[in-house]
Coordinates of N, CA and C in Angstrom, one line a residue:
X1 N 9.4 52.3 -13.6 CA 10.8 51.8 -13.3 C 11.1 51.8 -11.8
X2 N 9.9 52.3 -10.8 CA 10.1 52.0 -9.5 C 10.5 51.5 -9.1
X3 N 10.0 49.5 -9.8 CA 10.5 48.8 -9.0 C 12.1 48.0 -9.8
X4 N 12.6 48.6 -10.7 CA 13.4 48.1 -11.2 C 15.0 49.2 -10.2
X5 N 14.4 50.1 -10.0 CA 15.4 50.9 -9.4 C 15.6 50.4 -8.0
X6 N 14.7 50.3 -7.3 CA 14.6 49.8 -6.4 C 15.2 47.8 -5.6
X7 N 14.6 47.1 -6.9 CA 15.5 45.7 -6.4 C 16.5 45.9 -7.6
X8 N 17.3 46.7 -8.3 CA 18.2 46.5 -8.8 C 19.1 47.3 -9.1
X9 N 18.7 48.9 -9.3 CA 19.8 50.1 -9.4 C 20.4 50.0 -8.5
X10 N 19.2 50.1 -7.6 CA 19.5 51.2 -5.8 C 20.1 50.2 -4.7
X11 N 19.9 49.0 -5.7 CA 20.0 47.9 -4.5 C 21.1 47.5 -3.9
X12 N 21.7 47.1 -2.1 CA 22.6 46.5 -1.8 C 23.1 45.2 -1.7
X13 N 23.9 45.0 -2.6 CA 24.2 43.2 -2.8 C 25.1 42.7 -2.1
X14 N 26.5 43.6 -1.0 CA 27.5 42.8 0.1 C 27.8 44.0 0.7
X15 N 27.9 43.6 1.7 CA 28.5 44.4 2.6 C 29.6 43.8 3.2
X16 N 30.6 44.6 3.7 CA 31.6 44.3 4.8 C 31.5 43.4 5.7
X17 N 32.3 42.5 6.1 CA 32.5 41.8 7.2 C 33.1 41.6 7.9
X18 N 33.6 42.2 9.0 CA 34.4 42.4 9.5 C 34.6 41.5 11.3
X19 N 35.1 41.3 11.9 CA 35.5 40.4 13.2 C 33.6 40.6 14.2
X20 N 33.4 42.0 14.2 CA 32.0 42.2 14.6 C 30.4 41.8 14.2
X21 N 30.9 41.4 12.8 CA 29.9 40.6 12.1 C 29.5 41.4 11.2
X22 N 28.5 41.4 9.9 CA 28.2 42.2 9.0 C 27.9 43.5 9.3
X23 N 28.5 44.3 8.4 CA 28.0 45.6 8.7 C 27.3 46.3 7.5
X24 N 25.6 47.1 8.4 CA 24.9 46.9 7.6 C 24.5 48.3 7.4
X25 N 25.5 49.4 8.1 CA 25.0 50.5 7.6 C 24.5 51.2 6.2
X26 N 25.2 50.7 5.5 CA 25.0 50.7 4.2 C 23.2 50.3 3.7
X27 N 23.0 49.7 4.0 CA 21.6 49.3 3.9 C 20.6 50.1 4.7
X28 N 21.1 50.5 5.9 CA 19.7 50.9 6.5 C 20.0 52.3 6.4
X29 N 20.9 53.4 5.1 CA 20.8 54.5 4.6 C 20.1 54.5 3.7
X30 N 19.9 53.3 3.0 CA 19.2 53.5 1.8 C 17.8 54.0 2.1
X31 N 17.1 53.6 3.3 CA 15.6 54.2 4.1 C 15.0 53.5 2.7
X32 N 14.5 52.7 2.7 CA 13.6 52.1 1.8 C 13.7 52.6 0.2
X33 N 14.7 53.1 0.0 CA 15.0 53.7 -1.7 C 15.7 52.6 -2.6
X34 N 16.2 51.5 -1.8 CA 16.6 49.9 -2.9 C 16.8 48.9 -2.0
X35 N 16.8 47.6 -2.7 CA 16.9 46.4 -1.6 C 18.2 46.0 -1.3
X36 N 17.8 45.4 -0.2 CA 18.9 45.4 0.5 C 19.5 43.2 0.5
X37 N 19.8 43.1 -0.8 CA 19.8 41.7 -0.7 C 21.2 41.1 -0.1
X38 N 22.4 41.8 0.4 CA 23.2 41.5 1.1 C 22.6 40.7 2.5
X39 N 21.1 41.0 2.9 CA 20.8 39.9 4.3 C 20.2 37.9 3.7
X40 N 20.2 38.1 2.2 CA 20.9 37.0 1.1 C 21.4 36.1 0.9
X41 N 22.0 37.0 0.8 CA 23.5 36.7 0.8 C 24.3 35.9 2.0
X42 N 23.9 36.8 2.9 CA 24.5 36.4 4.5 C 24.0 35.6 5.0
X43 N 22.7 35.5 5.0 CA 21.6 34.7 5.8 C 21.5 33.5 4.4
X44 N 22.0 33.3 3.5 CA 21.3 32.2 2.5 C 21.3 30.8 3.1
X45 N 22.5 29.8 3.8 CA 22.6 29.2 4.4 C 21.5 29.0 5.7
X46 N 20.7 29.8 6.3 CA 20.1 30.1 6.9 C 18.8 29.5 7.0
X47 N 18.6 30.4 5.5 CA 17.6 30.4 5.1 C 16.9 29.5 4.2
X48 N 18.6 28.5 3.6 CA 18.0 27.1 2.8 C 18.4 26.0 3.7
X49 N 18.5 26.3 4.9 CA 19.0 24.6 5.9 C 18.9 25.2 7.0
X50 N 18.1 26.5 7.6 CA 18.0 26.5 9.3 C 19.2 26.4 9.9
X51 N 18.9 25.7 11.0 CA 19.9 25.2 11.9 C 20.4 24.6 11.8
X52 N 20.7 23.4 10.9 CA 21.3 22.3 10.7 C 22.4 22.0 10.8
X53 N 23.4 21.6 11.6 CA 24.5 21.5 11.5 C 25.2 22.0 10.2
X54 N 26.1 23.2 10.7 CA 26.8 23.6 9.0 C 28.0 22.5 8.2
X55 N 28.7 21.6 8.6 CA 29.4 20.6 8.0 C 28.5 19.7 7.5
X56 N 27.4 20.1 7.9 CA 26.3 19.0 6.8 C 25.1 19.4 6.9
X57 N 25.5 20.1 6.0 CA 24.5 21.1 4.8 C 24.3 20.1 3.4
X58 N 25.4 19.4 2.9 CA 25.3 18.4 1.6 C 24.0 17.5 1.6
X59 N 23.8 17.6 3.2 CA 22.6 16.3 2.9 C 21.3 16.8 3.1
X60 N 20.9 18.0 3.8 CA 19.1 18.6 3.1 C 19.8 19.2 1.5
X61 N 20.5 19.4 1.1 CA 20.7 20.1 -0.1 C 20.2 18.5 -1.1
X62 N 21.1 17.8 -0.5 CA 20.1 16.5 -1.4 C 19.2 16.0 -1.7
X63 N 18.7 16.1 -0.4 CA 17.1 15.9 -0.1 C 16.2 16.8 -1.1
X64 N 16.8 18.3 -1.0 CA 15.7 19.4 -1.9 C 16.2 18.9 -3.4
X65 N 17.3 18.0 -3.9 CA 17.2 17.8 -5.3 C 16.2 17.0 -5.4
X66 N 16.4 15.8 -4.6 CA 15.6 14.5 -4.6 C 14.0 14.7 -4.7
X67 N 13.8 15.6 -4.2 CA 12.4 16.2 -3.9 C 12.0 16.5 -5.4
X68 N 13.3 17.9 -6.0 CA 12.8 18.4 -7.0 C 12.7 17.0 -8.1
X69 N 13.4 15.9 -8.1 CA 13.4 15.3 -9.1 C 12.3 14.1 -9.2
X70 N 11.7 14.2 -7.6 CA 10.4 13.4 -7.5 C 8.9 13.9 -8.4
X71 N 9.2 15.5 -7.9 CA 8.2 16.3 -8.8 C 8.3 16.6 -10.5
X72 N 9.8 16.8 -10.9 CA 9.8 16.7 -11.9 C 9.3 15.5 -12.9
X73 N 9.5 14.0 -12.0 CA 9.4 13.0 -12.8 C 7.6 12.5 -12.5
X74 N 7.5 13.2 -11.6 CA 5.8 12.6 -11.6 C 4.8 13.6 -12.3
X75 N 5.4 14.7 -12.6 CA 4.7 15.3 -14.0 C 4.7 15.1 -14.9
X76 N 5.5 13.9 -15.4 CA 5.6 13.6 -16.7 C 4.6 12.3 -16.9
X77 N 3.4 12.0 -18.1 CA 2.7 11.0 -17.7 C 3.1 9.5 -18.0
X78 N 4.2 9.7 -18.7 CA 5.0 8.6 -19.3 C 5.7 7.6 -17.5
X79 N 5.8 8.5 -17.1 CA 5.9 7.7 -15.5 C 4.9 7.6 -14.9
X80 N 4.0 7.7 -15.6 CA 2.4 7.6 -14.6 C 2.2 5.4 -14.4
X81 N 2.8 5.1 -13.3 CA 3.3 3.2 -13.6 C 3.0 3.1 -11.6
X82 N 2.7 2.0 -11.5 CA 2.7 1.3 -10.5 C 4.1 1.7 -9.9
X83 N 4.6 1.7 -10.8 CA 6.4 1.7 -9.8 C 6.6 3.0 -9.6
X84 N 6.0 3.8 -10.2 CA 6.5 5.4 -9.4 C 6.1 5.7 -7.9
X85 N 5.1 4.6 -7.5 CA 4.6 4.5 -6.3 C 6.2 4.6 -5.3
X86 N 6.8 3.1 -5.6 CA 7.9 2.5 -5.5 C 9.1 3.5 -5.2
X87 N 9.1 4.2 -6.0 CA 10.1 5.2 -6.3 C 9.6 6.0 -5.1
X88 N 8.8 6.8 -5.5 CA 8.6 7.6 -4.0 C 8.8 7.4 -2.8
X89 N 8.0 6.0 -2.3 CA 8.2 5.4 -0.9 C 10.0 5.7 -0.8
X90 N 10.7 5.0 -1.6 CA 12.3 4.7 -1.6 C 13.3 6.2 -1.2
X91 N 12.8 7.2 -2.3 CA 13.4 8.0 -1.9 C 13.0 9.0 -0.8
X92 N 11.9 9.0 -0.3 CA 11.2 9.3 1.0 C 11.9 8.7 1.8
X93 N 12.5 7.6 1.9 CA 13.3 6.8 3.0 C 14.4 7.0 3.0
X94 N 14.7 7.6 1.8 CA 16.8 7.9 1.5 C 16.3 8.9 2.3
X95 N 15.4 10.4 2.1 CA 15.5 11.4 2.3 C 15.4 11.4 4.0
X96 N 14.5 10.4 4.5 CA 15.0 10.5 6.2 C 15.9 9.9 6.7
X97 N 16.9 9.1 6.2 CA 18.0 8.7 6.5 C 18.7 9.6 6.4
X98 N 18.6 10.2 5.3 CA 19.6 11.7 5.4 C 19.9 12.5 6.5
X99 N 18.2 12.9 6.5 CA 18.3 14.1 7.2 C 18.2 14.2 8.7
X100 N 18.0 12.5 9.2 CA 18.2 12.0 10.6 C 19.9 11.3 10.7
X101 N 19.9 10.7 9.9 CA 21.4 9.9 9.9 C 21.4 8.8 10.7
X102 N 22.5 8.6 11.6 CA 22.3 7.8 12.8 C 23.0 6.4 12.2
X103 N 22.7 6.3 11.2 CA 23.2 5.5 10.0 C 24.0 5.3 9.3
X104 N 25.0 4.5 8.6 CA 26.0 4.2 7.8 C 26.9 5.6 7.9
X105 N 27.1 5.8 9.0 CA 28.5 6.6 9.1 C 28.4 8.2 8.9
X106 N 26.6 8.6 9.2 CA 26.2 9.6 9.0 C 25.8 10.2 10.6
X107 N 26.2 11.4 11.1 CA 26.0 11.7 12.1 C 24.5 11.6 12.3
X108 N 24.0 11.6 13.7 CA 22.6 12.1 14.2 C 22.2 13.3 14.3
X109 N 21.2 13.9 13.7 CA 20.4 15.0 13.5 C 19.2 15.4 14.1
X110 N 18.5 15.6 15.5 CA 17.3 15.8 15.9 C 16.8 16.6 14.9
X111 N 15.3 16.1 15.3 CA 14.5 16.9 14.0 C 14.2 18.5 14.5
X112 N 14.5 18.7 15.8 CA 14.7 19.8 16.1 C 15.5 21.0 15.4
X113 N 16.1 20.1 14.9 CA 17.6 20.9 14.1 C 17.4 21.2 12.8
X114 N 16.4 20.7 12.5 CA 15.7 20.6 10.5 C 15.3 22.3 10.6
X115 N 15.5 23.3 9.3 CA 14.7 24.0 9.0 C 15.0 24.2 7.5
X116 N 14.3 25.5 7.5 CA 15.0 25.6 6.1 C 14.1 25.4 4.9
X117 N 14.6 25.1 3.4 CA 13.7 24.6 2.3 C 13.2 23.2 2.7
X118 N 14.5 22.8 3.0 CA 13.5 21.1 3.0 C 12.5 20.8 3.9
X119 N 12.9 21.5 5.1 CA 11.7 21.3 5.8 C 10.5 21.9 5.2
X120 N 10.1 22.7 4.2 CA 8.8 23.0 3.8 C 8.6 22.2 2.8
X121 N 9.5 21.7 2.1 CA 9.1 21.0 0.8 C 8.6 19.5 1.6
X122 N 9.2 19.2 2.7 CA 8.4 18.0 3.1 C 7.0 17.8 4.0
X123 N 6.7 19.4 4.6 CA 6.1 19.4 4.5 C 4.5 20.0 4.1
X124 N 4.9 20.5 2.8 CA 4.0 20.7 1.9 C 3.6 19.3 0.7
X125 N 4.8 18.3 0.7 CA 4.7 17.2 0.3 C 3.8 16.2 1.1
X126 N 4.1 16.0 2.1 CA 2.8 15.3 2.6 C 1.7 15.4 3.0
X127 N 1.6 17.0 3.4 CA 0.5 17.9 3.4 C -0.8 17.5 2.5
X128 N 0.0 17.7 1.1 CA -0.8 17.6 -0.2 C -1.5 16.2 0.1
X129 N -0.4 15.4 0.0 CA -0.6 13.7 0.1 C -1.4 13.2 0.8
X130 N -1.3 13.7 2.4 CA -2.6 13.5 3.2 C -3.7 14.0 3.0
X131 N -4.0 15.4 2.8 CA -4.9 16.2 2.7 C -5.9 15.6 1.4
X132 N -5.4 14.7 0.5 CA -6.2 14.3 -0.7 C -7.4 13.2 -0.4
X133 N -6.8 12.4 0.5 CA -7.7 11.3 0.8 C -9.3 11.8 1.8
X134 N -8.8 12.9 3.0 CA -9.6 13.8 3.8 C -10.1 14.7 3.1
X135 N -9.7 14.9 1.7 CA -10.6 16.1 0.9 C -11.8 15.8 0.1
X136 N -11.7 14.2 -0.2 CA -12.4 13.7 -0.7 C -13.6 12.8 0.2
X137 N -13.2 12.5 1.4 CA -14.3 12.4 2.5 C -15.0 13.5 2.7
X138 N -14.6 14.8 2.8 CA -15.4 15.9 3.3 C -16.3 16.2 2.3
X139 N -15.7 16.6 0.9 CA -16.5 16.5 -0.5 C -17.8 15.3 -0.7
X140 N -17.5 14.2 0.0 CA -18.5 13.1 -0.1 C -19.9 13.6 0.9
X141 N -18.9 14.0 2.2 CA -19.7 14.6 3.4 C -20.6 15.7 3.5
X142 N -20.3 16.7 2.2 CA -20.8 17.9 1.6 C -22.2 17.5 1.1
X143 N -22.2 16.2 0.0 CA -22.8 15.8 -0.7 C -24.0 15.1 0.2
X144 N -23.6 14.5 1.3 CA -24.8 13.4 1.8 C -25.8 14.0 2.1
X145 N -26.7 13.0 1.9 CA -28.4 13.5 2.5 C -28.3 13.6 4.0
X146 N -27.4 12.9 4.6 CA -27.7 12.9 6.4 C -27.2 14.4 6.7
X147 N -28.1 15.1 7.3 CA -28.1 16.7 7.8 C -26.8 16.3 8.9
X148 N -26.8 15.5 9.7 CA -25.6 15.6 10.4 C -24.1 16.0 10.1
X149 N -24.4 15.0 9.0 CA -22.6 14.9 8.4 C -22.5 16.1 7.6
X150 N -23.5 16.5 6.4 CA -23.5 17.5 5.8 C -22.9 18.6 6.7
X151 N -23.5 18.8 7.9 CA -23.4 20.5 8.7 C -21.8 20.3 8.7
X152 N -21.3 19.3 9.3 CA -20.4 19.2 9.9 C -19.3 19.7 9.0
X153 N -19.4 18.6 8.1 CA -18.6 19.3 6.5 C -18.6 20.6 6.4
X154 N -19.9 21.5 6.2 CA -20.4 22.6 5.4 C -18.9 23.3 6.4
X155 N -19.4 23.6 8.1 CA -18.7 24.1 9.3 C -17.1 24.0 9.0
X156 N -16.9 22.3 8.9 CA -15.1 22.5 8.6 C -14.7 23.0 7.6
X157 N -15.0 23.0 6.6 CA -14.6 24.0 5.3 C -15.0 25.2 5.7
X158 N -15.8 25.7 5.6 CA -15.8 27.1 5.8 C -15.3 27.9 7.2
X159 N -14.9 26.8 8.0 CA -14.2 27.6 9.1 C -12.2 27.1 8.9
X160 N -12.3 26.5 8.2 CA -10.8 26.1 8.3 C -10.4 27.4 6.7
X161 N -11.3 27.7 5.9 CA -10.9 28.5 4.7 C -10.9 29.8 5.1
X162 N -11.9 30.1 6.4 CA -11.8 31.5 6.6 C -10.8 31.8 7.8
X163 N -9.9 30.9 8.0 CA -8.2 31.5 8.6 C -7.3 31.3 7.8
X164 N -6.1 32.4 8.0 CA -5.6 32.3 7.2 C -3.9 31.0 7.5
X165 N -3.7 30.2 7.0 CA -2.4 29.2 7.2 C -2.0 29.7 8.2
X166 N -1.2 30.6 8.6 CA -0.1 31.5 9.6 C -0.9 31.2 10.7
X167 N -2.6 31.1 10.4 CA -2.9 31.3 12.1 C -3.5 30.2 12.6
X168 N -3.3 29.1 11.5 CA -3.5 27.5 12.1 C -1.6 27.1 12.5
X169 N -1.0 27.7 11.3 CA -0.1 27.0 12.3 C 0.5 27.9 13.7
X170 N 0.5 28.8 14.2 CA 0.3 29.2 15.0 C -0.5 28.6 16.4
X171 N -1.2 28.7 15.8 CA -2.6 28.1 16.9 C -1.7 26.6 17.3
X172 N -1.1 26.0 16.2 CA -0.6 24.2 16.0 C 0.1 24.1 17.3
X173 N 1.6 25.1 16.8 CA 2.7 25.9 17.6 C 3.3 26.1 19.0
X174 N 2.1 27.2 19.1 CA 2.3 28.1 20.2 C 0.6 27.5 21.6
X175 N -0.2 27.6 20.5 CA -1.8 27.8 21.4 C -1.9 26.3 21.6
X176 N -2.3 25.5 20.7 CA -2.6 24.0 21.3 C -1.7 23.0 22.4
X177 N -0.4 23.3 22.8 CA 0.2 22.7 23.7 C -0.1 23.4 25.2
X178 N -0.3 24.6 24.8 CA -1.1 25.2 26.1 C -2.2 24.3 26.8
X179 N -3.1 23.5 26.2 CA -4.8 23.1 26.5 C -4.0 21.3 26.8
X180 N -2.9 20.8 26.4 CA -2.8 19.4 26.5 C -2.3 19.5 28.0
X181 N -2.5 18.5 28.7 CA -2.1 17.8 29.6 C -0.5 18.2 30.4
X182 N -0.3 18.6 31.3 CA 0.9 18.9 32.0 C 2.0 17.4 31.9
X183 N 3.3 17.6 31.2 CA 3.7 16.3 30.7 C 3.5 15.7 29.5
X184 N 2.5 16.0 28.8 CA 2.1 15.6 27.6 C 2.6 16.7 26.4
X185 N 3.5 15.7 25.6 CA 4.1 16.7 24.4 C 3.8 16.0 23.1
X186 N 3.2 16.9 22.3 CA 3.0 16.2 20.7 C 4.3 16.9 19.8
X187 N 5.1 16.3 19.3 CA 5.8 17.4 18.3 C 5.5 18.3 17.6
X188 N 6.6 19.2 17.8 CA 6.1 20.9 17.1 C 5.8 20.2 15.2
X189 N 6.8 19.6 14.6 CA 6.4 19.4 13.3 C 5.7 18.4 13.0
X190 N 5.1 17.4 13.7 CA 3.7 17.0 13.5 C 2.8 17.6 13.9
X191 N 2.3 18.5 14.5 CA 1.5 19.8 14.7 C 1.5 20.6 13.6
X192 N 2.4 21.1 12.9 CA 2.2 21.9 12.2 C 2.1 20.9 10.3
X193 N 2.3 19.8 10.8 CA 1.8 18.9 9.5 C 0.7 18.7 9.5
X194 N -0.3 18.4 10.6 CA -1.6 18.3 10.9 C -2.4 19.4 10.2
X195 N -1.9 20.6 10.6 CA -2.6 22.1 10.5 C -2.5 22.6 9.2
X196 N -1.1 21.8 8.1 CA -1.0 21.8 6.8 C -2.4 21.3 6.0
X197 N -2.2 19.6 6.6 CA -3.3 18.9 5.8 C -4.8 19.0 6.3
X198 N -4.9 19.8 7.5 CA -6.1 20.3 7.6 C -6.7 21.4 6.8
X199 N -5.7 22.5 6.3 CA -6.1 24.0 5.9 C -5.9 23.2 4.1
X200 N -5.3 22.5 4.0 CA -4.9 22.1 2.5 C -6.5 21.0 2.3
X201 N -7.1 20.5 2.8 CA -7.8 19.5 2.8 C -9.6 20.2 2.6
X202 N -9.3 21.3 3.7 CA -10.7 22.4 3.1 C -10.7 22.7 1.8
X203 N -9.3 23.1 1.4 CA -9.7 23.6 -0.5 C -9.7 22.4 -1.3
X204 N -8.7 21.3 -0.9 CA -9.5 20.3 -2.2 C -10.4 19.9 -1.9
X205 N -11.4 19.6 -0.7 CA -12.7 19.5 -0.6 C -13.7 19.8 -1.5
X206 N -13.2 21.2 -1.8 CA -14.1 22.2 -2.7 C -13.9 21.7 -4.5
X207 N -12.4 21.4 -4.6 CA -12.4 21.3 -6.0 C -13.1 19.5 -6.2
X208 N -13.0 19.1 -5.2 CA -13.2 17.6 -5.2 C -14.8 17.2 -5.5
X209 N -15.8 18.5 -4.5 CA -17.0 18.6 -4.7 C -17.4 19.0 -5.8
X210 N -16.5 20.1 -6.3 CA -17.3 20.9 -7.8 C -16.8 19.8 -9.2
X211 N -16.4 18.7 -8.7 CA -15.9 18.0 -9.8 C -17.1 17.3 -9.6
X212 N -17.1 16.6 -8.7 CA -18.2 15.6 -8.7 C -19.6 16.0 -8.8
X213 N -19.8 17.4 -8.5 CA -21.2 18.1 -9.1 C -21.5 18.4 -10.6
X214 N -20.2 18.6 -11.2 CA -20.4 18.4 -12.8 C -20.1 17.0 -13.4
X215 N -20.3 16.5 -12.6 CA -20.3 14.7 -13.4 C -22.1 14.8 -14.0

């Protein structure tokens, strides 16, 4: 019952709020004896839309339905159609209109200002998407007779699988704008999309190969 006392007996769900901002004494007496989900609570906005402008919050909240109902409906096989392509592209384009605006009477949003769920649901969405087409060249690459391409393959899988995500994107982040050019800027979130469908693209490699080895 450890852990049931702990995120639920013992646990802190609100605290005070007063002119000074939350007060969190209450939580940091508990010394690790229950959770403290009042920073939840407080931080939830935070933590489902980043920085985003707070009077428009309605529109990544949209975007994360739009997403969930892209996934929901492309699991079903009965939409497995030419037009679910269709669908996708479309609401991929609602969803950057949204979350940029600039548009039909929607303010402007640097993408600076994105965080939050939807920023990971987009990109772990195209992560996947890209990463499938380069998973299946490296799996080909695994396969070839030419010792060149093979090594090369063998090397990127096995060195992109033995770090762990946190420290490609990191490296994406922080380390690789270090080594570019004085003046020369790549975006932090296409960096860190890159470093997605790179570390995502080693593992389907692998399942891509062991499929094609049991054919």
């Amino acid at each position: 019952m450890g852990f049931i006392d702990w995120a639920f007996v013992n646990a802190i769900w609100s605290v005070p709020v007063t002119a000074q901002g939350a007060q969190t004494q209450a939580c940091r007496a508990l010394n690790g004896t229950g959770a403290c989900w009042a920073v939840v609570t407080e931080k939830h906005r935070f933590i489902l839309f980043g920085t985003y402008p707070y009077e428009e919050h309605w529109r990544p909240a949209v975007c994360v339905a739009l997403f969930i109902g892209l996934y929901i409906v492309s699991a079903m096989r009965r939409f497995w159609r030419p037009a679910l392509a269709l669908v996708w592209l479309a609401t991929l384009a609602l969803i950057g209109v949204l979350m940029w605006g600039g548009v039909f009477g929607l303010s402007y949003v640097p993408q600076e200002r994105w965080g939050g769920l939807v920023i990971t649901l987009i990109l772990a969405t195209f992560g996947i998407a890209l990463a499938f087409p380069l998973s299946i060249l490296v799996a080909l690459g695994r396969r070839s007779r030419m010792p060149a391409i093979k090594t090369l393959c063998i090397l990127y899988v096995e060195l992109i699988r033995g770090v762990p995500l946190i420290s490609l994107l990191f490296m994406a982040s922080v380390m690789f704008p270090l080594f570019l050019p004085e003046g020369m800027n790549i975006d932090k979130l296409l960096r860190a999309q890159i470093a997605i469908i790179l570390f995502a693209a080693a593992y389907l490699a692998e399942v891509v190969r062991a499929g094609l080895q049991a054919l």
